[in-house]
mmCIF file of C-alpha atoms in Angstrom:
data_model
loop_
_atom_site.group_PDB
_atom_site.id
_atom_site.type_symbol
_atom_site.label_atom_id
_atom_site.label_comp_id
_atom_site.label_asym_id
_atom_site.label_seq_id
_atom_site.Cartn_x
_atom_site.Cartn_y
_atom_site.Cartn_z
ATOM 1 C CA UNK A 1 -262.504 -97.863 -168.841
ATOM 2 C CA UNK A 2 -264.978 -94.957 -167.484
ATOM 3 C CA UNK A 3 -263.360 -95.385 -163.852
ATOM 4 C CA UNK A 4 -260.143 -95.140 -165.393
ATOM 5 C CA UNK A 5 -260.931 -91.907 -167.169
ATOM 6 C CA UNK A 6 -263.043 -90.440 -164.354
ATOM 7 C CA UNK A 7 -259.923 -91.385 -161.939
ATOM 8 C CA UNK A 8 -257.414 -89.340 -164.753
ATOM 9 C CA UNK A 9 -260.206 -86.381 -164.704
ATOM 10 C CA UNK A 10 -259.883 -86.202 -160.781
ATOM 11 C CA UNK A 11 -256.211 -86.259 -160.834
ATOM 12 C CA UNK A 12 -256.319 -83.269 -163.187
ATOM 13 C CA UNK A 13 -258.723 -81.214 -161.433
ATOM 14 C CA UNK A 14 -256.788 -81.985 -158.035
ATOM 15 C CA UNK A 15 -253.451 -80.914 -159.967
ATOM 16 C CA UNK A 16 -255.382 -77.477 -161.267
ATOM 17 C CA UNK A 17 -256.391 -76.755 -157.498
ATOM 18 C CA UNK A 18 -252.947 -77.306 -156.350
ATOM 19 C CA UNK A 19 -251.729 -75.092 -159.096
ATOM 20 C CA UNK A 20 -254.388 -72.484 -158.092
ATOM 21 C CA UNK A 21 -253.099 -72.564 -154.642
ATOM 22 C CA UNK A 22 -249.632 -72.291 -155.688
ATOM 23 C CA UNK A 23 -250.498 -69.238 -157.469
ATOM 24 C CA UNK A 24 -252.242 -68.027 -154.712
ATOM 25 C CA UNK A 25 -249.257 -68.401 -152.364
ATOM 26 C CA UNK A 26 -247.062 -66.341 -155.118
ATOM 27 C CA UNK A 27 -249.494 -63.724 -155.036
ATOM 28 C CA UNK A 28 -249.548 -63.135 -151.244
ATOM 29 C CA UNK A 29 -245.405 -63.391 -151.423
ATOM 30 C CA UNK A 30 -245.629 -60.752 -153.975
ATOM 31 C CA UNK A 31 -248.064 -58.519 -151.654
ATOM 32 C CA UNK A 32 -245.836 -58.948 -148.866
ATOM 33 C CA UNK A 33 -242.672 -58.068 -150.877
ATOM 34 C CA UNK A 34 -244.308 -54.738 -151.966
ATOM 35 C CA UNK A 35 -245.664 -53.706 -148.641
ATOM 36 C CA UNK A 36 -249.474 -54.029 -149.495
ATOM 37 C CA UNK A 37 -249.961 -56.405 -146.610
ATOM 38 C CA UNK A 38 -247.801 -57.285 -143.517
ATOM 39 C CA UNK A 39 -248.226 -59.452 -140.545
ATOM 40 C CA UNK A 40 -250.825 -58.427 -138.257
ATOM 41 C CA UNK A 41 -251.223 -61.413 -135.771
ATOM 42 C CA UNK A 42 -250.689 -64.703 -134.565
ATOM 43 C CA UNK A 43 -253.121 -67.506 -133.977
ATOM 44 C CA UNK A 44 -251.904 -69.630 -131.531
ATOM 45 C CA UNK A 45 -253.441 -73.345 -131.237
ATOM 46 C CA UNK A 46 -252.244 -76.743 -129.332
ATOM 47 C CA UNK A 47 -249.548 -77.916 -131.393
ATOM 48 C CA UNK A 48 -249.487 -75.117 -134.039
ATOM 49 C CA UNK A 49 -249.859 -71.663 -135.029
ATOM 50 C CA UNK A 50 -251.157 -69.520 -138.066
ATOM 51 C CA UNK A 51 -249.990 -65.919 -139.340
ATOM 52 C CA UNK A 52 -252.466 -63.529 -140.140
ATOM 53 C CA UNK A 53 -251.656 -61.077 -142.960
ATOM 54 C CA UNK A 54 -253.498 -58.105 -143.791
ATOM 55 C CA UNK A 55 -252.931 -54.327 -144.918
ATOM 56 C CA UNK A 56 -254.369 -51.268 -146.947
ATOM 57 C CA UNK A 57 -255.325 -53.406 -149.674
ATOM 58 C CA UNK A 58 -257.763 -55.484 -147.409
ATOM 59 C CA UNK A 59 -258.973 -52.251 -145.533
ATOM 60 C CA UNK A 60 -256.497 -52.454 -142.523
ATOM 61 C CA UNK A 61 -253.462 -50.195 -141.748
ATOM 62 C CA UNK A 62 -250.356 -51.306 -142.248
ATOM 63 C CA UNK A 63 -248.345 -52.495 -139.192
ATOM 64 C CA UNK A 64 -245.874 -50.020 -138.228
ATOM 65 C CA UNK A 65 -244.270 -48.655 -135.287
ATOM 66 C CA UNK A 66 -246.465 -46.366 -132.856
ATOM 67 C CA UNK A 67 -243.147 -44.249 -132.389
ATOM 68 C CA UNK A 68 -242.233 -42.458 -135.542
ATOM 69 C CA UNK A 69 -238.517 -42.247 -134.441
ATOM 70 C CA UNK A 70 -237.950 -46.172 -134.005
ATOM 71 C CA UNK A 71 -237.031 -47.143 -137.417
ATOM 72 C CA UNK A 72 -235.559 -50.355 -136.100
ATOM 73 C CA UNK A 73 -239.061 -51.860 -135.315
ATOM 74 C CA UNK A 74 -240.199 -51.145 -138.886
ATOM 75 C CA UNK A 75 -237.197 -52.864 -140.148
ATOM 76 C CA UNK A 76 -237.834 -55.940 -137.852
ATOM 77 C CA UNK A 77 -241.159 -56.004 -139.316
ATOM 78 C CA UNK A 78 -240.123 -55.599 -142.830
ATOM 79 C CA UNK A 79 -237.428 -58.486 -142.339
ATOM 80 C CA UNK A 80 -240.489 -60.864 -140.828
ATOM 81 C CA UNK A 81 -242.386 -59.912 -143.897
ATOM 82 C CA UNK A 82 -239.708 -60.951 -146.248
ATOM 83 C CA UNK A 83 -239.302 -64.077 -144.434
ATOM 84 C CA UNK A 84 -242.846 -65.011 -144.575
ATOM 85 C CA UNK A 85 -242.653 -64.341 -148.254
ATOM 86 C CA UNK A 86 -239.700 -66.420 -148.795
ATOM 87 C CA UNK A 87 -241.622 -69.357 -146.878
ATOM 88 C CA UNK A 88 -244.365 -69.115 -149.314
ATOM 89 C CA UNK A 89 -242.192 -69.091 -152.307
ATOM 90 C CA UNK A 90 -240.325 -72.226 -151.373
ATOM 91 C CA UNK A 91 -243.494 -73.736 -150.235
ATOM 92 C CA UNK A 92 -242.518 -74.249 -146.480
ATOM 93 C CA UNK A 93 -246.033 -72.336 -145.770
ATOM 94 C CA UNK A 94 -249.046 -72.032 -147.768
ATOM 95 C CA UNK A 95 -252.131 -69.883 -147.519
ATOM 96 C CA UNK A 96 -255.020 -71.745 -145.677
ATOM 97 C CA UNK A 97 -257.834 -69.603 -145.144
ATOM 98 C CA UNK A 98 -259.268 -66.081 -144.972
ATOM 99 C CA UNK A 99 -260.366 -64.128 -141.753
ATOM 100 C CA UNK A 100 -263.277 -61.776 -142.684
ATOM 101 C CA UNK A 101 -264.242 -59.052 -140.048
ATOM 102 C CA UNK A 102 -266.056 -55.796 -139.860
ATOM 103 C CA UNK A 103 -264.458 -53.477 -142.703
ATOM 104 C CA UNK A 104 -261.286 -55.700 -142.814
ATOM 105 C CA UNK A 105 -260.089 -59.043 -144.213
ATOM 106 C CA UNK A 106 -256.716 -61.011 -143.292
ATOM 107 C CA UNK A 107 -255.102 -63.945 -145.023
ATOM 108 C CA UNK A 108 -253.958 -66.930 -142.625
ATOM 109 C CA UNK A 109 -250.897 -68.876 -143.666
ATOM 110 C CA UNK A 110 -249.699 -71.955 -141.868
ATOM 111 C CA UNK A 111 -247.337 -74.977 -142.693
ATOM 112 C CA UNK A 112 -245.611 -77.495 -141.182
ATOM 113 C CA UNK A 113 -242.704 -75.364 -140.055
ATOM 114 C CA UNK A 114 -245.157 -73.841 -137.675
ATOM 115 C CA UNK A 115 -246.458 -77.560 -136.861
ATOM 116 C CA UNK A 116 -249.555 -77.397 -138.608
ATOM 117 C CA UNK A 117 -250.247 -80.176 -141.111
ATOM 118 C CA UNK A 118 -249.808 -79.684 -144.946
ATOM 119 C CA UNK A 119 -253.184 -78.837 -146.642
ATOM 120 C CA UNK A 120 -253.860 -80.961 -149.806
ATOM 121 C CA UNK A 121 -256.891 -80.099 -151.896
ATOM 122 C CA UNK A 122 -259.851 -82.599 -152.054
ATOM 123 C CA UNK A 123 -262.636 -81.950 -154.213
ATOM 124 C CA UNK A 124 -265.860 -83.137 -151.729
ATOM 125 C CA UNK A 125 -264.572 -80.533 -149.461
ATOM 126 C CA UNK A 126 -263.988 -77.996 -152.255
ATOM 127 C CA UNK A 127 -267.455 -78.603 -153.542
ATOM 128 C CA UNK A 128 -268.681 -78.302 -150.193
ATOM 129 C CA UNK A 129 -266.974 -74.762 -149.088
ATOM 130 C CA UNK A 130 -267.618 -73.490 -152.777
ATOM 131 C CA UNK A 131 -271.589 -73.777 -152.281
ATOM 132 C CA UNK A 132 -271.279 -72.196 -148.726
ATOM 133 C CA UNK A 133 -269.233 -69.545 -149.958
ATOM 134 C CA UNK A 134 -271.496 -68.623 -152.844
ATOM 135 C CA UNK A 135 -274.381 -68.551 -150.396
ATOM 136 C CA UNK A 136 -272.956 -66.277 -148.285
ATOM 137 C CA UNK A 137 -271.466 -63.876 -150.535
ATOM 138 C CA UNK A 138 -274.638 -63.790 -152.637
ATOM 139 C CA UNK A 139 -276.674 -62.906 -149.861
ATOM 140 C CA UNK A 140 -274.510 -60.454 -147.960
ATOM 141 C CA UNK A 141 -272.442 -58.927 -150.693
ATOM 142 C CA UNK A 142 -273.632 -57.338 -153.893
ATOM 143 C CA UNK A 143 -272.339 -59.923 -156.503
ATOM 144 C CA UNK A 144 -273.292 -60.714 -159.869
ATOM 145 C CA UNK A 145 -274.655 -64.086 -159.722
ATOM 146 C CA UNK A 146 -273.729 -64.603 -162.965
ATOM 147 C CA UNK A 147 -270.130 -64.569 -161.775
ATOM 148 C CA UNK A 148 -270.610 -68.089 -160.046
ATOM 149 C CA UNK A 149 -272.278 -69.391 -163.176
ATOM 150 C CA UNK A 150 -269.498 -68.764 -165.381
ATOM 151 C CA UNK A 151 -266.876 -70.613 -162.564
#
């Protein structure tokens, strides 16, 4: 009986993680549609590629044409951002990670449509990454450690 209950709890936990992932995708789409972030780069790997998204909200300038008299280029960038947002909303791509650099932060998205496999949450991997994240963040950033105790 205990094994069945633990399997049920595991499935509920995995479902919660999937819902959080979905919320993260929707928030990212919202940030794209409101112009807070934009596509800033592409990571090309053998067989797939990932898109990097960032903007003023993450300490980076929004991608715009270098020529102020080229509204066509800015319109193309906006159209690409809308397409990425739609792909996030219809679940064709998803947030797969983050890139942290000096005074900047980027969200990385990809999915089967870009040749990447769909990322499915797993608890052992999540626990390992959470412990690593907690260690790094508390070591290098001024974060109240009680925040992690309450999660």
